[in-house]
mmCIF file of C-alpha atoms in Angstrom:
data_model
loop_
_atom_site.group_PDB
_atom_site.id
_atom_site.type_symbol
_atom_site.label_atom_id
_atom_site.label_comp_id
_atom_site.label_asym_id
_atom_site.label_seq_id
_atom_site.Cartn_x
_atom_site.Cartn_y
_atom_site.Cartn_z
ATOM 1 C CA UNK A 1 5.142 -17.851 -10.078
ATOM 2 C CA UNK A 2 3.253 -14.744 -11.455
ATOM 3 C CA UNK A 3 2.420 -13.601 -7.411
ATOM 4 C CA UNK A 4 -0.509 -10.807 -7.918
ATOM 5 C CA UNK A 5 -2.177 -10.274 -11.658
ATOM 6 C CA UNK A 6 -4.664 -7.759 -12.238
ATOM 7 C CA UNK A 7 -6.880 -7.495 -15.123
ATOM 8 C CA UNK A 8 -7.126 -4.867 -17.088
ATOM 9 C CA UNK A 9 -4.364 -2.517 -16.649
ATOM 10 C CA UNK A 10 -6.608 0.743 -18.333
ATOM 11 C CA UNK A 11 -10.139 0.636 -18.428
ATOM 12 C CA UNK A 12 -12.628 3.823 -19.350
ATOM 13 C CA UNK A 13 -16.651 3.721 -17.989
ATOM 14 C CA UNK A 14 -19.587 5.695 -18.809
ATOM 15 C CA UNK A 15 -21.272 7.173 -15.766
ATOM 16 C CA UNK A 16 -23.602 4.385 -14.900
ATOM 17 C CA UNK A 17 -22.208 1.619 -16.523
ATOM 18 C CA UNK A 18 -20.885 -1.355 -14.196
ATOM 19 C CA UNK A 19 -17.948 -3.421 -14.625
ATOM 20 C CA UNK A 20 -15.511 -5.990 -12.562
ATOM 21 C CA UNK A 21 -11.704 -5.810 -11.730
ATOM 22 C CA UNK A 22 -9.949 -9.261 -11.992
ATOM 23 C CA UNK A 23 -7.624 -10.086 -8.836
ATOM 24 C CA UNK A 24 -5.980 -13.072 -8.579
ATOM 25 C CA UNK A 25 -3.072 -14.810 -6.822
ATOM 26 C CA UNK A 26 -0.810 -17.845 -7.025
ATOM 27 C CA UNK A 27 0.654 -17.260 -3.423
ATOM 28 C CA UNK A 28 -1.621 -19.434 -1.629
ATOM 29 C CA UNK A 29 -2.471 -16.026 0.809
ATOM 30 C CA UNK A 30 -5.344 -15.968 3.124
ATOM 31 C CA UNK A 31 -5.326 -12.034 3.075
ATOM 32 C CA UNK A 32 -6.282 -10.049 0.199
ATOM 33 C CA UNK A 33 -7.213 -6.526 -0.374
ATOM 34 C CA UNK A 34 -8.125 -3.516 -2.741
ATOM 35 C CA UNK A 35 -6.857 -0.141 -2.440
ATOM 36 C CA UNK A 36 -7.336 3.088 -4.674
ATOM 37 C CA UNK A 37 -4.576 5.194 -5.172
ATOM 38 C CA UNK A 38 -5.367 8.987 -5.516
ATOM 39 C CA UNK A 39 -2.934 12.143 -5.781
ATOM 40 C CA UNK A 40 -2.329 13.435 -3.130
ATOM 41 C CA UNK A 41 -4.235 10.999 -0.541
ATOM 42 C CA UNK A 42 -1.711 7.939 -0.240
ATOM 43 C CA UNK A 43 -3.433 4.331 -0.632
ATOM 44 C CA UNK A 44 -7.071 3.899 0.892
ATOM 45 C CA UNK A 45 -8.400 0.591 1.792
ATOM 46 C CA UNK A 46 -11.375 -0.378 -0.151
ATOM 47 C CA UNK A 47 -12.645 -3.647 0.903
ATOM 48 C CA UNK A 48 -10.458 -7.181 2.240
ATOM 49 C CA UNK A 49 -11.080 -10.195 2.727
ATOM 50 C CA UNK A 50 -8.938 -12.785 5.558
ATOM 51 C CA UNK A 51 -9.769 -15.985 3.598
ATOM 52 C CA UNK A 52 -12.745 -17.672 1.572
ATOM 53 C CA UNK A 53 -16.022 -16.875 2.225
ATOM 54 C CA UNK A 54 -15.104 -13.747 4.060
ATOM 55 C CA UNK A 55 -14.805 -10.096 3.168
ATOM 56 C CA UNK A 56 -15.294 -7.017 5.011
ATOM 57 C CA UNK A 57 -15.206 -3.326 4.194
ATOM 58 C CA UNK A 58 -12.355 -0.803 4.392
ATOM 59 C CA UNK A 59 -11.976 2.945 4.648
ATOM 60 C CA UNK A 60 -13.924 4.147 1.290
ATOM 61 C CA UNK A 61 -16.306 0.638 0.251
ATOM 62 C CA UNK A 62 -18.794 2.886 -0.853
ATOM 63 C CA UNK A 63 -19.686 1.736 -4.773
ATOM 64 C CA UNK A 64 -17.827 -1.278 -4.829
ATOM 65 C CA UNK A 65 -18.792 -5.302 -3.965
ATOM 66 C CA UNK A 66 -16.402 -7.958 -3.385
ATOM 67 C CA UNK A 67 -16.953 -11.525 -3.214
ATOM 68 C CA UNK A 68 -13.960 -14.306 -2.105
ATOM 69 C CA UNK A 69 -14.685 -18.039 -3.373
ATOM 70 C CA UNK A 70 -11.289 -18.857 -3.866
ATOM 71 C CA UNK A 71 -8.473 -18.384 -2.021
ATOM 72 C CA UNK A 72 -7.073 -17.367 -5.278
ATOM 73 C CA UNK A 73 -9.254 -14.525 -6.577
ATOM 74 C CA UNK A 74 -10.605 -11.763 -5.227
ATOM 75 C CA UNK A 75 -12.718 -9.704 -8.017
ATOM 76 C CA UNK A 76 -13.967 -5.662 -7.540
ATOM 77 C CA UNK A 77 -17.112 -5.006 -8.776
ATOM 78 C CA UNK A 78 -17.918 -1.331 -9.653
ATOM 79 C CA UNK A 79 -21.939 -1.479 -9.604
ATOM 80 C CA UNK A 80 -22.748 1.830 -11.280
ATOM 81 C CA UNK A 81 -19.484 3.706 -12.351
ATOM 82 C CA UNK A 82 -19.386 7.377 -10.886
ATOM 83 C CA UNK A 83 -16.657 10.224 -12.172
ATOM 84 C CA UNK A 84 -15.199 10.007 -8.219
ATOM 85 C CA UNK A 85 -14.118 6.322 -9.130
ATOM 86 C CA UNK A 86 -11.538 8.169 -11.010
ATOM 87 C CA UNK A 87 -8.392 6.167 -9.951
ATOM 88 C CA UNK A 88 -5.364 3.901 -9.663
ATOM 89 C CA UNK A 89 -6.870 0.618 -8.171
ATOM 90 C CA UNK A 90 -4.395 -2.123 -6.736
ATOM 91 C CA UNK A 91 -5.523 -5.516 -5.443
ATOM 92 C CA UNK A 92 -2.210 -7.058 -3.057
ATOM 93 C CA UNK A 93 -2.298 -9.803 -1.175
ATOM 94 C CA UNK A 94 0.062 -11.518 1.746
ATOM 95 C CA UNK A 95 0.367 -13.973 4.761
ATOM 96 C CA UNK A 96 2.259 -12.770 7.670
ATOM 97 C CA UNK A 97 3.805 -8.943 7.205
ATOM 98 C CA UNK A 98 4.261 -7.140 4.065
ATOM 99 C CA UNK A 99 1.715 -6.658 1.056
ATOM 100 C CA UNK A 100 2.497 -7.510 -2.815
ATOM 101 C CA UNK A 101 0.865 -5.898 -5.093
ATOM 102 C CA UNK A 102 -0.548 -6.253 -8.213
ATOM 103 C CA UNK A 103 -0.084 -3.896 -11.190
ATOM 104 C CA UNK A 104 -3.057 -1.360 -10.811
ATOM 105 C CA UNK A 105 -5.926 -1.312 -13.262
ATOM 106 C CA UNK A 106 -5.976 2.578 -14.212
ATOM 107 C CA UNK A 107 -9.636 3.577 -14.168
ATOM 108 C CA UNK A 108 -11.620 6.469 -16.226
ATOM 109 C CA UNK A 109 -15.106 7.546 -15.697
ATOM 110 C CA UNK A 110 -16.043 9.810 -18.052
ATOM 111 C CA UNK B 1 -9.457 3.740 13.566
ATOM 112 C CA UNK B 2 -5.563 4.031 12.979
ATOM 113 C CA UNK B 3 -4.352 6.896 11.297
ATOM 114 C CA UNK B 4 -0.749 7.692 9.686
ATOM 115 C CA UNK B 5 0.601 11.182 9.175
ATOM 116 C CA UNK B 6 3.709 11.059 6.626
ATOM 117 C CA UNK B 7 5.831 14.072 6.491
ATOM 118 C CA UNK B 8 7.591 15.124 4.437
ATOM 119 C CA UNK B 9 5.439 15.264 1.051
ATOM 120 C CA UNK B 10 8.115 16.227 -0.476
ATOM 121 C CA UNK B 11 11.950 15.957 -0.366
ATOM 122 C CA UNK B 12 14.784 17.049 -2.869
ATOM 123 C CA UNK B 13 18.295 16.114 -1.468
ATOM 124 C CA UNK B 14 21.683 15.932 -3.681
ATOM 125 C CA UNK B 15 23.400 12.349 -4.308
ATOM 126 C CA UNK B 16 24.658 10.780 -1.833
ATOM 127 C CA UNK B 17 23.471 12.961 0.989
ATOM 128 C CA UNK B 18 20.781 11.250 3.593
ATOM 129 C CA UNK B 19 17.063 11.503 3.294
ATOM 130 C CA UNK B 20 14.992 11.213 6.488
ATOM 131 C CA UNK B 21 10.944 10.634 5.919
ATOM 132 C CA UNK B 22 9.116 10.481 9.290
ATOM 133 C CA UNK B 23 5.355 9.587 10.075
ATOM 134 C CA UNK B 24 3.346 9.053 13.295
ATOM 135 C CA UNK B 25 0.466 6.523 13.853
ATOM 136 C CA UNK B 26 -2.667 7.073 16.199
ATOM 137 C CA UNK B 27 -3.437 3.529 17.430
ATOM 138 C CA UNK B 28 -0.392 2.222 20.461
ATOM 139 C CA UNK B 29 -1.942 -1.295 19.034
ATOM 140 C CA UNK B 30 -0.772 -1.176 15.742
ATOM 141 C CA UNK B 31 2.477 -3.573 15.531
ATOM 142 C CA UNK B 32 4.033 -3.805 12.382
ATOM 143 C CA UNK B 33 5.103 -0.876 10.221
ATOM 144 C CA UNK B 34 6.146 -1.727 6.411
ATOM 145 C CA UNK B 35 7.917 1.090 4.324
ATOM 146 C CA UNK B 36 7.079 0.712 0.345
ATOM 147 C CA UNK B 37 8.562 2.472 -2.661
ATOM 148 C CA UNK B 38 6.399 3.612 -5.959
ATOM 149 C CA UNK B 39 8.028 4.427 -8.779
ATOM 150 C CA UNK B 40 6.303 6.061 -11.262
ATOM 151 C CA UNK B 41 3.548 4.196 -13.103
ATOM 152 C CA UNK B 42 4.256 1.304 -11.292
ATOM 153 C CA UNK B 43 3.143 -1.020 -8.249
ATOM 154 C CA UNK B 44 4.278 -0.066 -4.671
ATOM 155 C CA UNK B 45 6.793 -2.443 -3.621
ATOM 156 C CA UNK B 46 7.919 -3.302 -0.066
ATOM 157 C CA UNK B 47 11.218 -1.977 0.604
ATOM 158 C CA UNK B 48 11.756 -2.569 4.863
ATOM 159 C CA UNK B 49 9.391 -3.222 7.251
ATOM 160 C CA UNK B 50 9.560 -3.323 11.585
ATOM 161 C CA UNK B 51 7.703 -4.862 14.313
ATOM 162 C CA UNK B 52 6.506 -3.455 17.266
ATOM 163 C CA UNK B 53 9.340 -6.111 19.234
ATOM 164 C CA UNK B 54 12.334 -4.254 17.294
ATOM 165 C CA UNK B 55 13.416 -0.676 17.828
ATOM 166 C CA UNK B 56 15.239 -0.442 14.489
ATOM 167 C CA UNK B 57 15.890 -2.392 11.548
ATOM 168 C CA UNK B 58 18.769 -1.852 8.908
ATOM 169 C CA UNK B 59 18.657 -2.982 5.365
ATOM 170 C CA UNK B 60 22.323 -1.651 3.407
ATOM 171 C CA UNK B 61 21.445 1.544 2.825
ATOM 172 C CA UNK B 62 17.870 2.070 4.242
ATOM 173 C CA UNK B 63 17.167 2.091 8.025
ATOM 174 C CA UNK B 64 14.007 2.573 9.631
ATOM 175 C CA UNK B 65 13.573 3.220 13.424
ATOM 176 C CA UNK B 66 10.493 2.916 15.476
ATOM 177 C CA UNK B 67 9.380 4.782 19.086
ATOM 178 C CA UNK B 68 6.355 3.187 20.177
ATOM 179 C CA UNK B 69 6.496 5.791 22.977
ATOM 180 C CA UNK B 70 6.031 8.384 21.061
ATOM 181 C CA UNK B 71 3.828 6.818 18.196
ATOM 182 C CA UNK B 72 6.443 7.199 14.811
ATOM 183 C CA UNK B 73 8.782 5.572 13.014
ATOM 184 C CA UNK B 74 11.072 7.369 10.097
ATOM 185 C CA UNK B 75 12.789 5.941 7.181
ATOM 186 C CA UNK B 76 16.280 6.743 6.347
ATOM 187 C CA UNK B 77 18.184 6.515 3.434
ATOM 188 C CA UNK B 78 21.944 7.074 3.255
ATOM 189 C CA UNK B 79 24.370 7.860 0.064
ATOM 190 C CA UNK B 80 21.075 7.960 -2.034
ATOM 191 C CA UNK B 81 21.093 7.393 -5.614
ATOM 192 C CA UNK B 82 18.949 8.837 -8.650
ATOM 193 C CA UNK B 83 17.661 5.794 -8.582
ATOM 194 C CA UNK B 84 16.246 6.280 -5.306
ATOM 195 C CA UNK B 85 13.806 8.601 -6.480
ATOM 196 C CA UNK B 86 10.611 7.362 -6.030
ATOM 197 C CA UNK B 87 7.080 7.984 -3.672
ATOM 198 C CA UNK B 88 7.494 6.446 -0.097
ATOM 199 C CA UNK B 89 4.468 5.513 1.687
ATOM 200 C CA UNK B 90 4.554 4.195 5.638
ATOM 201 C CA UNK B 91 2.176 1.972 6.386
ATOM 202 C CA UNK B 92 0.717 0.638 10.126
ATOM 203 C CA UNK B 93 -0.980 -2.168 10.825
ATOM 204 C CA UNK B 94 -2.104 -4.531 13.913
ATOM 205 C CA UNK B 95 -0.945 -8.318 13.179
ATOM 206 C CA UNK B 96 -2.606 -10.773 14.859
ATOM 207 C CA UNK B 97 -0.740 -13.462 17.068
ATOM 208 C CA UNK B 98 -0.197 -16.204 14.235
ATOM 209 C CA UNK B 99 0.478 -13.274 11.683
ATOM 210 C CA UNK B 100 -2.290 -13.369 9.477
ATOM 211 C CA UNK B 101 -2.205 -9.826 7.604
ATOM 212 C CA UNK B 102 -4.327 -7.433 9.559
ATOM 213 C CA UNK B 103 -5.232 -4.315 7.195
ATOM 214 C CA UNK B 104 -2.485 -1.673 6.278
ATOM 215 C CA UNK B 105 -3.102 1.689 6.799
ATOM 216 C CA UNK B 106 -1.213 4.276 4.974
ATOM 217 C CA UNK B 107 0.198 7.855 4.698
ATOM 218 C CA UNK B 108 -0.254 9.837 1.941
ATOM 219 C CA UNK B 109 3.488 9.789 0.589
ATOM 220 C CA UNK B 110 6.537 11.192 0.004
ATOM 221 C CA UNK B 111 8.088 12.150 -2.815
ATOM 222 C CA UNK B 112 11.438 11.924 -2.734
ATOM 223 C CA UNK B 113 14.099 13.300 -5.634
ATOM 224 C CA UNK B 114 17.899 12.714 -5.698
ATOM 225 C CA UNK B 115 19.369 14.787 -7.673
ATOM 226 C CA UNK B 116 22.515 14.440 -9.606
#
């Protein structure tokens, strides 16, 4: 039972260039989610999604796409990489109450 | 939308004296209130969390107590360790009735250092 694996852990972009963050669960949960962790400013909702087929945006979607055709993953897309994408990104997941998280994919834009 | 104050940002106590980390939410419909610890480099992990039903919650050494009257809830940690050093984020969030995850909202952290 691996519970939340993200893929890759460090990754470094070229302004402009696009790329995708893996997500994927083994937990069988309907809810998943992306955050981006930032110093200073706690962990800000990016985009979720409450099962397959269905995604919504969070607090700070702005740049990224998400798509949900399994109940298992739950992939980021970064369309065209900016230096403000700068950050800790962690995909979690859960069913009723608390969040698990993956490991975070550290991200550069340089 | 909700939003969670955390306070403090950060906290520097001696072993085995009590830490106290409070934060206040904005939304009276948000129902369930998770407390995670970060170590460094790594994932948050879920340490206690209370419902909106329960007025406080105890866990060995870590407590946390909600007033939905007055909007916060506080995390407490008694005879801390070194190894209790960590970030502590709150978290809020309005669970529908079945208990499907409805989206977290966090504060912006605590760091907390025990030392020695």
């Amino acid at each position: 039972n691996a519970g939340v694996t993200q893929t890759p852990k460090f990754q470094v972009l070229k302004t402009g260039q696009s790329m995708t963050l893996q997500c994927a669960q083994d937990m069988n949960h309907e809810y998943m989610s992306w955050y981006r962790q930032d110093p200073g400013m706690g962990l800000r909702l990016i985009h979720y999604s409450v099962g397959a087929g269905i995604t919504d945006q969070g607090e700070v979607p702005n740049g990224y796409n998400v798509s949900r055709s399994t109940t298992e993953d739950f992939p980021l897309r970064l369309l065209s990489a900016a230096p403000s994408q700068t950050s800790v990104y962690f995909c979690a997941s859960s069913k009723a109450g608390g969040a698990f998280f993956g490991q975070g994919t550290r991200l550069t834009v340089v | 939308g909700e939003n969670v104050e955390q306070h403090p940002s950060t906290l520097s106590v001696q072993e085995g004296d009590s830490a106290v980390i409070k934060c206040t939410y904005s939304d009276s419909a948000s129902n369930y209130f998770p407390w995670y610890k970060q170590e460094l480099g790594k994932r948050p992990q879920l340490i206690i969390d209370i419902r909106s039903n329960v007025g406080e919650k105890k866990d060995q050494r870590i407590a946390v107590t909600l007033n939905k009257t007055a909007k916060h809830f506080s995390l407490h940690i008694t005879e801390t360790q070194p190894e209790d050093s960590a970030v502590y984020f709150c978290a809020a969030s309005k669970l529908p009735y079945g208990g499907s995850q409805g989206n977290l909202i966090f504060g912006k952290g605590t760091k907390l250092s025990v030392k020695p």
